[in-house]
Amino acid sequence: MEIITIIGAGYVGVSTAALLSNCGYKVYLIDTNQDRLDSIASGKSFFFEEGMDPLIAAGVQSKTLIPTSSYKEAVPHSTFIFSCVGTPDNPDGSSNLTYVFAAAETAAGLMKPGTIYIQKSTVPVGTGQKVSAAIAKKQPDFSYVSNPEFLREGTALQDSLYFDRVVVGGESHQANQAVLDIYVSVETARDKLAKQAGIETGHTNGAYIETNLSGAELVKVTANAFLALKISFANSIAKLADQAGADIIEIMDAVGSDRRIGRAFLNASRGYGGGCFPKDVSGLISSAEEHGVDLSIMNAATDVNDSMAGYIANKAKDILGTVEGKRIAILGLAFKAGTSDARRSPGVKLANILDKRGATIHCYDPEATDEAKEDLRKGVQVHDSIKAAVQDADAVFVATDWPLFVKYRLPELRKHMKGTLLVDCMNAYDISEVEAAGLHYMGVGRNGNNQ
Ligand code: NAD
Ligand code: UGA
């Protein structure tokens, strides 16, 4: 059985380990964080992601998934090493590559000749060359392949099994091909894996793309930047729609039906959050600057994104008269539905803005409360049910479109509230249903349908 080491038991590392350990590989999953390893050893992920735990439990039980803090236990036996460590942003927006180099240097001293070192972490273009040079000082006989990850949290397994594309880039065609072959194994087993995870099976005819090292690195950050750009573009037009009396959903449905444009990621909202878009956009701007290239288009996308929570808070203030002294419920602290991840959460940002402006804030999220707590201002209260959070609220902000929120009976919501304002930060509700329940609707760019 082929042996694989995965370094970094985060969202990407765990997802990769869960799949590979259930389709014919023996996988060592290394992390420096013992809590994360203990959680995997008990058959569970440290984060909420549909379908993940059954795969982890099966891998651990069959001993094909081995969580460990020891590089020595794993690396010398492995043919493939996937680096999936975090690449957070530095205070100046550039990418912090400390973990990327630490992982590579530790592994390099233990790698057997011929090992293929695969970079899955999102890194600025040019990083691979530097990491390769660092590894070569300790183990010259190896191949380096950039293999960026495109999964989304909340649909991690669906995205990985029914992928649009797998991208590899490195100097050795043979090594690139060997990495692509791993994904062929995943694709071959995908319906079985989906059933095992308890998620829906799908059907895509994903592309296998081989490019050079810089190309693969740039594909990843370009894809994220373009998606962020689409969201900020939609949010800019949403502001115009609010002024002009049009509905952004109708606009984007029509605009997006042009196949050259596409409808995806044109949903106006309280802006994008999460552990990736904000830092990948700032990392790209910074890396372009280093190459003497002006990417001010991405600065504009960032500025629009940064403005959205304040824009929504101001619009709500205009309706309420003031937010000072008001009781406001925030539903949704995860950065998006389907995950417990609250990194750069727009719901948390809204809660903090409104708290700072003198409102009393009551929050609820089905999965992300624990993680969000550390970023919430001291006065913000967190509850364990929708009902407790919205009780006597003057306004309810829905910051994340968890189905639990969107399906909540609106007359019931109205009954618990003191006031009537429903702020739909995700444009997830049907305006006529909200109004039929006696609530006042406010969306993002939807003034054309609720004057
Ligand atoms: P994460 O922060 O959740 O996990 C990273 C893990 O690496 C942590 O558990 C940390 O303890 C561990 N680690 C750090 N240094 C280590 C070392 N030297 N040895 C062993 N373990 C070490 O990160 P994530 O969200 O999984 O993201 C990982 C990378 O993948 C990032 O570059 C990110 O941009 C990229 N990415 C993430 C996603 C996503 O949905 N989260 C999707 C695509 C790409
Ligand atoms: C994103 C990309 O979609 C993945 O392809 C990529 O692999 C990943 O980043 C990464 O590199 O880490 P993710 O951050 O998990 O995935 O989630 P998305 O679904 O992209 O949502 C990001 C943010 O944008 C969320 O806050 C979401 O609510 C917001 N969003 C998304 C909008 O406001 N409008 C939209 O139309 C779409």
Coordinates of C-alpha atoms and ligand atoms in Angstrom, one line a residue:
M1 CA 0.0 0.0 0.0
E2 CA 1.4 3.4 -1.0
I3 CA 2.2 5.6 2.0
I4 CA 1.4 9.3 2.1
T5 CA 2.2 11.9 4.7
I6 CA 0.0 15.0 5.1
I7 CA 1.5 17.9 7.0
G8 CA -1.2 20.1 8.7
A9 CA -4.4 18.8 10.1
G10 CA -6.5 21.8 9.2
Y11 CA -9.5 22.0 6.9
V12 CA -7.5 21.0 3.8
G13 CA -5.2 18.4 5.5
V14 CA -8.1 16.7 7.2
S15 CA -10.3 16.6 4.1
T16 CA -7.4 15.2 2.0
A17 CA -6.6 12.6 4.7
A18 CA -10.2 11.6 5.1
L19 CA -10.5 10.8 1.3
L20 CA -7.1 9.3 0.6
S21 CA -7.2 7.0 3.7
N22 CA -10.4 5.5 2.3
C23 CA -9.3 4.9 -1.2
G24 CA -6.3 2.7 -1.0
Y25 CA -3.6 4.8 0.7
K26 CA -2.0 4.6 4.2
V27 CA -2.0 8.2 5.4
Y28 CA 0.0 9.7 8.2
L29 CA -1.5 13.1 9.3
I30 CA 1.0 15.3 11.1
D31 CA 0.2 18.3 13.2
T32 CA 1.8 20.3 16.0
N33 CA -1.6 20.9 17.5
Q34 CA -2.3 17.9 19.9
D35 CA -5.9 18.8 20.3
R36 CA -6.5 18.5 16.6
L37 CA -4.7 15.1 16.6
D38 CA -6.6 13.8 19.6
S39 CA -9.9 14.7 17.8
I40 CA -8.9 12.8 14.7
A41 CA -7.7 9.8 16.8
S42 CA -11.2 9.8 18.3
G43 CA -12.7 9.5 14.8
K44 CA -13.9 13.1 14.5
S45 CA -12.8 16.3 12.9
F46 CA -12.2 19.4 15.0
F47 CA -14.5 21.4 12.6
F48 CA -18.0 20.8 11.4
E49 CA -18.2 19.6 7.8
E50 CA -20.9 17.4 6.4
G51 CA -19.8 13.8 5.8
M52 CA -16.3 14.2 7.2
D53 CA -16.6 12.3 10.5
P54 CA -17.7 8.9 9.0
L55 CA -14.6 9.0 6.7
I56 CA -12.3 9.9 9.5
A57 CA -13.7 7.2 11.8
A58 CA -13.4 4.6 9.0
G59 CA -9.8 5.6 8.3
V60 CA -8.8 5.5 11.9
Q61 CA -10.5 2.2 12.5
S62 CA -8.8 0.5 9.6
K63 CA -5.5 2.1 10.6
T64 CA -5.1 3.7 7.2
L65 CA -5.4 7.1 8.8
I66 CA -2.7 7.7 11.5
P67 CA -2.7 11.0 13.3
T68 CA 0.8 11.8 14.7
S69 CA 2.9 14.7 15.9
S70 CA 6.1 12.7 14.8
Y71 CA 7.6 13.5 11.4
K72 CA 10.0 10.6 12.1
E73 CA 7.2 8.1 12.3
A74 CA 5.8 9.2 9.0
V75 CA 8.1 10.9 6.5
P76 CA 10.8 8.3 6.0
H77 CA 8.3 5.7 4.8
S78 CA 6.3 8.0 2.5
T79 CA 6.4 8.3 -1.3
F80 CA 4.3 11.4 -1.3
I81 CA 4.2 14.3 1.2
F82 CA 1.4 16.8 1.0
S83 CA 2.0 20.2 2.7
C84 CA -1.3 21.6 3.9
V85 CA -0.1 24.0 6.6
G86 CA -1.7 27.4 7.2
T87 CA -0.5 30.5 5.2
P88 CA -2.1 33.4 7.2
D89 CA -1.5 37.0 6.3
N90 CA 1.2 39.2 7.9
P91 CA 0.0 42.6 9.3
D92 CA 1.1 44.2 6.0
G93 CA -1.1 41.9 4.0
S94 CA 1.7 39.7 2.6
S95 CA 1.6 35.9 3.1
N96 CA 3.2 34.5 6.2
L97 CA 5.2 31.5 4.9
T98 CA 6.8 30.5 8.3
Y99 CA 4.8 27.3 8.5
V100 CA 5.4 26.4 4.9
F101 CA 9.2 26.6 5.3
A102 CA 9.2 25.0 8.8
A103 CA 7.2 22.0 7.5
A104 CA 9.4 21.6 4.4
E105 CA 12.7 21.9 6.3
T106 CA 11.6 19.4 9.0
A107 CA 10.4 16.9 6.4
A108 CA 13.5 17.4 4.1
G109 CA 15.9 15.9 6.7
L110 CA 13.8 12.7 6.9
M111 CA 12.7 12.2 3.3
K112 CA 13.9 9.1 1.4
P113 CA 15.4 9.6 -2.0
G114 CA 12.8 10.0 -4.8
T115 CA 10.1 11.5 -2.5
I116 CA 7.5 13.8 -4.1
Y117 CA 6.8 16.9 -2.1
I118 CA 3.5 18.4 -2.9
Q119 CA 2.5 21.9 -1.9
K120 CA -1.3 22.2 -1.3
S121 CA -1.1 25.3 0.8
T122 CA -1.9 28.6 -1.0
V123 CA 1.3 30.4 -1.6
P124 CA 2.5 33.4 -3.6
V125 CA 4.0 32.8 -7.0
G126 CA 7.7 32.1 -6.6
T127 CA 7.4 30.3 -3.3
G128 CA 7.8 26.8 -4.7
Q129 CA 11.3 27.6 -6.1
K130 CA 12.4 28.9 -2.7
V131 CA 10.9 25.9 -0.8
S132 CA 12.5 23.5 -3.3
A133 CA 15.9 25.1 -2.7
A134 CA 15.5 24.7 1.1
I135 CA 14.5 21.1 0.7
A136 CA 17.4 20.3 -1.7
K137 CA 19.9 21.4 0.9
K138 CA 19.0 18.3 3.0
Q139 CA 17.6 15.9 0.3
P140 CA 18.6 16.7 -3.3
D141 CA 16.9 13.6 -4.7
F142 CA 13.2 14.7 -4.7
S143 CA 10.5 16.3 -6.9
Y144 CA 8.4 19.4 -6.0
V145 CA 4.9 19.7 -7.3
S146 CA 2.5 22.6 -6.7
N147 CA -1.0 21.2 -6.4
P148 CA -3.3 23.9 -5.2
E149 CA -6.6 23.1 -3.4
F150 CA -9.9 24.5 -4.6
L151 CA -12.4 23.0 -2.0
R152 CA -14.9 25.3 -0.3
E153 CA -15.7 24.8 3.4
G154 CA -19.2 23.5 3.8
T155 CA -19.0 21.5 0.6
A156 CA -15.4 20.2 1.1
L157 CA -16.1 16.6 0.2
Q158 CA -18.5 17.3 -2.7
D159 CA -15.9 19.7 -4.2
S160 CA -13.0 17.2 -3.7
L161 CA -14.9 14.2 -5.2
Y162 CA -16.7 16.0 -8.0
F163 CA -14.0 18.5 -8.8
D164 CA -13.9 20.9 -11.7
R165 CA -10.2 20.5 -12.1
V166 CA -7.0 19.3 -10.5
V167 CA -4.0 21.4 -11.2
V168 CA -0.3 20.3 -10.9
G169 CA 2.8 22.2 -11.8
G170 CA 6.5 21.2 -11.3
E171 CA 9.6 20.5 -13.2
S172 CA 9.2 16.7 -13.4
H173 CA 6.5 15.5 -15.7
Q174 CA 6.7 12.1 -14.1
A175 CA 6.1 13.5 -10.6
N176 CA 3.2 15.7 -11.9
Q177 CA 1.7 12.6 -13.4
A178 CA 2.2 10.6 -10.2
V179 CA 0.2 13.2 -8.3
L180 CA -2.5 13.3 -10.9
D181 CA -2.8 9.5 -10.5
I182 CA -3.7 10.0 -6.9
Y183 CA -6.7 12.1 -7.9
V184 CA -7.6 9.5 -10.5
S185 CA -7.9 7.0 -7.6
V186 CA -10.2 9.4 -5.8
E187 CA -12.3 10.0 -8.9
T188 CA -12.6 6.2 -9.5
A189 CA -13.8 5.7 -5.9
R190 CA -15.9 8.8 -5.6
D191 CA -19.4 7.4 -5.6
K192 CA -18.4 4.9 -3.0
L193 CA -16.7 7.6 -0.9
A194 CA -19.8 9.9 -1.2
K195 CA -22.1 7.1 0.0
Q196 CA -19.7 6.3 2.9
A197 CA -19.7 9.9 3.9
G198 CA -23.5 10.1 3.6
I199 CA -23.4 13.0 1.1
E200 CA -25.1 13.2 -2.3
T201 CA -23.3 11.7 -5.3
G202 CA -22.6 14.1 -8.1
H203 CA -21.3 14.1 -11.7
T204 CA -18.6 16.3 -13.1
N205 CA -16.1 15.6 -15.8
G206 CA -13.2 17.3 -14.0
A207 CA -10.1 18.4 -15.9
Y208 CA -6.6 17.2 -15.1
I209 CA -4.3 20.2 -15.8
E210 CA -0.5 20.1 -15.9
T211 CA 1.3 23.4 -16.0
N212 CA 4.6 24.8 -14.8
L213 CA 5.3 25.6 -11.2
S214 CA 4.6 29.3 -11.3
G215 CA 1.6 28.7 -13.4
A216 CA 0.1 26.3 -10.8
E217 CA 0.8 28.7 -8.0
L218 CA -0.8 31.6 -9.9
V219 CA -3.9 29.6 -10.9
K220 CA -4.9 29.2 -7.3
V221 CA -4.6 32.9 -6.2
T222 CA -6.1 34.1 -9.5
A223 CA -9.2 31.9 -9.0
N224 CA -9.8 33.2 -5.5
A225 CA -9.1 36.8 -6.5
F226 CA -11.6 36.5 -9.4
L227 CA -14.3 35.1 -7.2
A228 CA -13.7 37.8 -4.6
L229 CA -13.9 40.4 -7.4
K230 CA -17.2 39.0 -8.6
I231 CA -18.7 39.3 -5.1
S232 CA -17.4 42.9 -4.7
F233 CA -18.7 43.8 -8.1
A234 CA -22.1 42.4 -7.2
N235 CA -22.0 44.4 -3.9
S236 CA -21.1 47.6 -5.7
I237 CA -24.0 47.2 -8.1
A238 CA -26.2 46.3 -5.1
K239 CA -25.5 49.8 -3.6
L240 CA -26.5 51.4 -6.9
A241 CA -29.6 49.2 -7.1
D242 CA -30.6 50.5 -3.6
Q243 CA -30.3 54.1 -4.8
A244 CA -32.0 53.5 -8.2
G245 CA -34.9 51.3 -7.0
A246 CA -33.9 48.0 -8.6
D247 CA -33.5 44.5 -7.2
I248 CA -30.0 43.0 -7.3
I249 CA -31.3 39.5 -7.5
E250 CA -33.3 40.3 -10.7
I251 CA -30.3 42.1 -12.1
M252 CA -27.8 39.4 -11.5
D253 CA -30.2 36.6 -12.6
A254 CA -30.4 38.4 -15.9
V255 CA -26.8 39.4 -16.2
G256 CA -25.6 36.0 -15.1
S257 CA -27.8 34.2 -17.6
D258 CA -25.2 35.4 -20.2
R259 CA -23.0 32.3 -20.4
R260 CA -20.0 34.4 -20.8
I261 CA -20.6 35.9 -17.4
G262 CA -22.3 33.1 -15.3
R263 CA -24.5 33.5 -12.3
A264 CA -22.2 32.1 -9.6
F265 CA -20.6 34.4 -7.0
L266 CA -22.7 37.4 -8.0
N267 CA -24.7 37.2 -4.8
A268 CA -24.7 40.6 -3.0
S269 CA -24.2 40.2 0.7
R270 CA -22.5 41.5 3.8
G271 CA -19.2 40.9 2.0
Y272 CA -16.9 37.8 1.9
G273 CA -15.1 36.5 5.0
G274 CA -13.3 33.3 5.9
G275 CA -9.8 32.1 6.2
C276 CA -9.0 32.5 2.5
F277 CA -10.5 35.3 0.3
P278 CA -9.4 38.2 2.5
K279 CA -5.8 36.9 3.0
D280 CA -5.4 35.5 -0.5
V281 CA -6.5 38.9 -2.1
S282 CA -4.1 40.8 0.1
G283 CA -1.3 38.3 -0.5
L284 CA -1.8 38.6 -4.3
I285 CA -1.7 42.4 -4.1
S286 CA 1.5 42.2 -2.1
S287 CA 3.1 39.7 -4.4
A288 CA 2.2 41.8 -7.5
E289 CA 3.8 44.8 -5.8
E290 CA 7.0 42.8 -5.3
H291 CA 7.0 42.1 -9.0
G292 CA 6.3 45.7 -9.8
V293 CA 2.8 45.0 -11.1
D294 CA -0.2 47.2 -10.2
L295 CA -3.2 45.2 -9.1
S296 CA -5.3 48.2 -7.8
I297 CA -8.4 46.4 -9.2
M298 CA -8.0 44.1 -6.2
N299 CA -7.5 47.0 -3.8
A300 CA -10.9 48.2 -5.0
A301 CA -12.5 44.8 -4.4
T302 CA -11.0 44.9 -0.8
D303 CA -12.3 48.4 -0.2
V304 CA -15.9 47.4 -1.3
N305 CA -15.7 44.3 0.8
D306 CA -14.5 46.2 3.9
S307 CA -17.4 48.7 3.4
M308 CA -20.3 46.2 3.4
A309 CA -20.9 45.6 7.1
G310 CA -20.9 49.3 7.8
Y311 CA -23.2 50.0 4.8
I312 CA -25.7 47.5 6.1
A313 CA -25.5 48.8 9.6
N314 CA -26.1 52.4 8.4
K315 CA -29.1 51.4 6.3
A316 CA -30.6 49.6 9.3
K317 CA -29.9 52.7 11.4
D318 CA -31.9 54.8 8.9
I319 CA -34.9 52.5 9.4
L320 CA -34.6 52.2 13.2
G321 CA -33.8 55.9 13.7
T322 CA -30.8 54.9 15.9
V323 CA -29.2 51.7 16.9
E324 CA -28.2 53.0 20.3
G325 CA -30.1 51.3 23.0
K326 CA -31.7 48.8 20.6
R327 CA -31.7 45.1 21.1
I328 CA -30.4 43.4 18.0
A329 CA -30.1 39.8 17.2
I330 CA -27.4 38.5 14.9
L331 CA -28.1 35.0 13.4
G332 CA -24.9 33.5 11.9
L333 CA -21.4 33.7 13.2
A334 CA -19.8 31.3 10.8
F335 CA -18.2 33.0 7.8
K336 CA -20.7 31.0 5.7
A337 CA -23.3 28.3 6.1
G338 CA -22.2 24.7 6.6
T339 CA -19.1 25.3 8.6
S340 CA -18.0 26.0 12.2
D341 CA -15.2 28.3 10.8
A342 CA -15.6 31.9 12.1
R343 CA -12.3 33.3 10.7
R344 CA -12.9 36.9 9.4
S345 CA -16.6 36.3 10.0
P346 CA -18.9 39.0 8.6
G347 CA -21.5 38.1 11.3
V348 CA -18.9 38.8 14.0
K349 CA -17.9 42.0 12.3
L350 CA -21.6 43.2 12.2
A351 CA -22.1 42.3 15.8
N352 CA -19.0 44.2 16.8
I353 CA -19.9 47.3 14.8
L354 CA -23.4 47.4 16.2
D355 CA -22.2 46.8 19.8
K356 CA -19.7 49.6 19.4
R357 CA -22.6 51.9 18.3
G358 CA -24.4 51.2 21.5
A359 CA -26.8 48.4 20.6
T360 CA -27.3 45.3 22.8
I361 CA -26.2 42.4 20.7
H362 CA -27.6 38.8 21.0
C363 CA -26.1 36.2 18.7
Y364 CA -26.7 32.6 17.7
D365 CA -25.0 30.1 15.3
P366 CA -25.6 26.4 15.2
E367 CA -21.9 25.5 14.9
A368 CA -19.6 28.4 15.1
T369 CA -20.3 29.9 18.5
D370 CA -17.2 28.6 20.3
E371 CA -14.9 29.7 17.6
A372 CA -16.5 33.1 17.2
K373 CA -16.5 34.0 20.9
E374 CA -12.8 35.0 20.9
D375 CA -13.4 37.6 18.2
L376 CA -16.6 39.1 19.7
R377 CA -16.5 42.3 21.8
K378 CA -17.0 41.8 25.5
G379 CA -20.6 43.0 25.7
V380 CA -21.9 40.8 22.9
Q381 CA -24.0 37.9 24.2
V382 CA -24.2 34.5 22.7
H383 CA -27.2 32.2 23.0
D384 CA -27.9 28.5 22.3
S385 CA -31.1 28.9 20.3
I386 CA -32.6 31.2 17.6
K387 CA -35.5 31.8 20.0
A388 CA -33.3 33.0 22.8
A389 CA -31.3 35.3 20.5
V390 CA -34.3 37.0 18.8
Q391 CA -36.4 37.3 22.0
D392 CA -37.6 41.0 22.3
A393 CA -35.3 42.1 19.5
D394 CA -35.9 45.4 17.8
A395 CA -34.2 44.0 14.7
V396 CA -32.8 40.6 13.5
F397 CA -29.8 40.5 11.2
V398 CA -29.4 37.2 9.3
A399 CA -25.7 37.2 8.6
T400 CA -25.2 33.7 7.4
D401 CA -27.8 31.7 5.3
W402 CA -27.9 28.5 7.3
P403 CA -31.0 26.6 6.1
L404 CA -32.1 26.6 9.8
F405 CA -32.5 30.4 9.7
V406 CA -34.0 30.7 6.2
K407 CA -36.6 27.9 7.0
Y408 CA -37.5 29.3 10.4
R409 CA -41.2 30.2 10.5
L410 CA -41.4 33.9 10.0
P411 CA -44.7 34.4 12.0
E412 CA -42.9 32.6 14.9
L413 CA -39.9 35.0 14.5
R414 CA -42.2 38.0 14.5
K415 CA -43.9 36.7 17.7
H416 CA -40.7 36.6 19.6
M417 CA -39.5 40.0 18.5
K418 CA -40.4 43.4 19.9
G419 CA -39.7 45.3 16.7
T420 CA -40.3 44.3 13.1
L421 CA -37.0 44.8 11.2
L422 CA -35.5 41.8 9.4
V423 CA -32.1 42.5 7.9
D424 CA -31.4 39.9 5.3
C425 CA -27.6 40.2 4.8
M426 CA -27.6 37.3 2.4
N427 CA -30.6 38.2 0.3
A428 CA -31.9 34.7 1.2
Y429 CA -35.6 35.5 2.0
D430 CA -38.6 35.9 -0.1
I431 CA -39.7 39.6 0.5
S432 CA -43.4 38.9 0.2
E433 CA -43.2 36.1 2.8
V434 CA -41.3 38.4 5.2
E435 CA -43.9 41.2 4.7
A436 CA -46.8 38.8 5.0
A437 CA -45.5 37.9 8.5
G438 CA -45.7 41.5 9.5
L439 CA -42.0 42.1 9.3
H440 CA -40.2 45.0 7.6
Y441 CA -37.7 43.7 5.1
M442 CA -34.3 45.1 4.4
G443 CA -31.9 43.3 2.0
V444 CA -28.7 44.3 0.2
G445 CA -29.6 46.0 -3.1
R446 CA -33.2 45.0 -3.0
N447 CA -34.9 48.4 -2.7
G448 CA -36.6 47.9 -6.0
N449 CA -38.8 45.3 -4.4
N450 CA -39.4 46.8 -1.0
Q451 CA -39.7 50.6 -1.2
Ligands
NAD1 P1 -5.6 25.6 9.1 O1 -5.1 26.8 9.7 O2 -7.0 25.1 9.5 O3 -4.6 24.3 9.4 C1 -3.3 24.4 9.2 C2 -2.7 23.4 10.2 O4 -1.3 23.3 10.0 C3 -2.9 23.7 11.7 O5 -3.6 22.7 12.3 C4 -1.4 23.9 12.2 O6 -1.3 23.5 13.6 C5 -0.7 23.0 11.3 N1 0.8 23.3 11.2 C6 1.4 24.5 11.1 N2 2.7 24.4 11.0 C7 3.0 23.1 11.1 C8 4.2 22.3 11.0 N3 5.3 22.9 10.8 N4 4.1 21.0 11.1 C9 2.9 20.4 11.3 N5 1.7 21.0 11.3 C10 1.7 22.4 11.2 O7 -5.5 25.8 7.5 P2 -6.4 25.4 6.3 O8 -7.7 26.2 6.3 O9 -6.6 23.9 6.3 O10 -5.6 25.9 5.1 C11 -4.3 25.3 4.8 C12 -3.8 25.9 3.5 O11 -4.7 25.6 2.4 C13 -3.8 27.5 3.5 O12 -2.7 27.9 2.6 C14 -5.1 27.8 2.8 O13 -5.0 29.1 2.2 C15 -5.3 26.7 1.8 N6 -6.7 26.5 1.5 C16 -7.6 26.4 2.4 C17 -8.9 26.1 2.1 C18 -10.0 26.0 3.1 O14 -11.2 25.9 2.7 N7 -9.8 26.2 4.4 C19 -9.2 25.8 0.7 C20 -8.2 25.8 -0.2 C21 -6.9 26.2 0.1
UGA2 C1 -13.2 29.8 -1.2 C2 -13.2 29.3 -2.7 O1 -14.6 29.3 -3.1 C3 -12.6 27.9 -2.8 O2 -12.6 27.5 -4.2 C4 -11.2 28.0 -2.3 O3 -10.6 26.7 -2.3 C5 -11.2 28.5 -0.9 O4 -11.8 29.8 -0.8 C6 -9.8 28.7 -0.3 O5 -8.9 28.9 -1.1 O6 -9.7 28.6 0.9 P1 -14.6 29.3 1.0 O7 -13.8 30.5 1.5 O8 -14.6 28.1 1.8 O9 -14.0 28.9 -0.5 O10 -16.1 29.7 0.7 P2 -16.9 30.5 -0.4 O11 -18.1 29.7 -0.7 O12 -16.0 30.8 -1.6 O13 -17.3 31.8 0.3 C7 -16.4 32.8 0.7 C8 -17.2 34.0 1.3 O14 -17.8 34.7 0.2 C9 -18.3 33.6 2.3 O15 -18.2 34.6 3.4 C10 -19.5 33.7 1.5 O16 -20.7 34.0 2.3 C11 -19.2 34.9 0.6 N1 -20.0 34.9 -0.7 C12 -19.8 33.9 -1.6 C13 -20.8 36.0 -1.0 O17 -20.9 36.9 -0.3 N2 -21.4 36.0 -2.2 C14 -21.3 35.0 -3.1 O18 -21.9 35.1 -4.2 C15 -20.5 33.9 -2.8

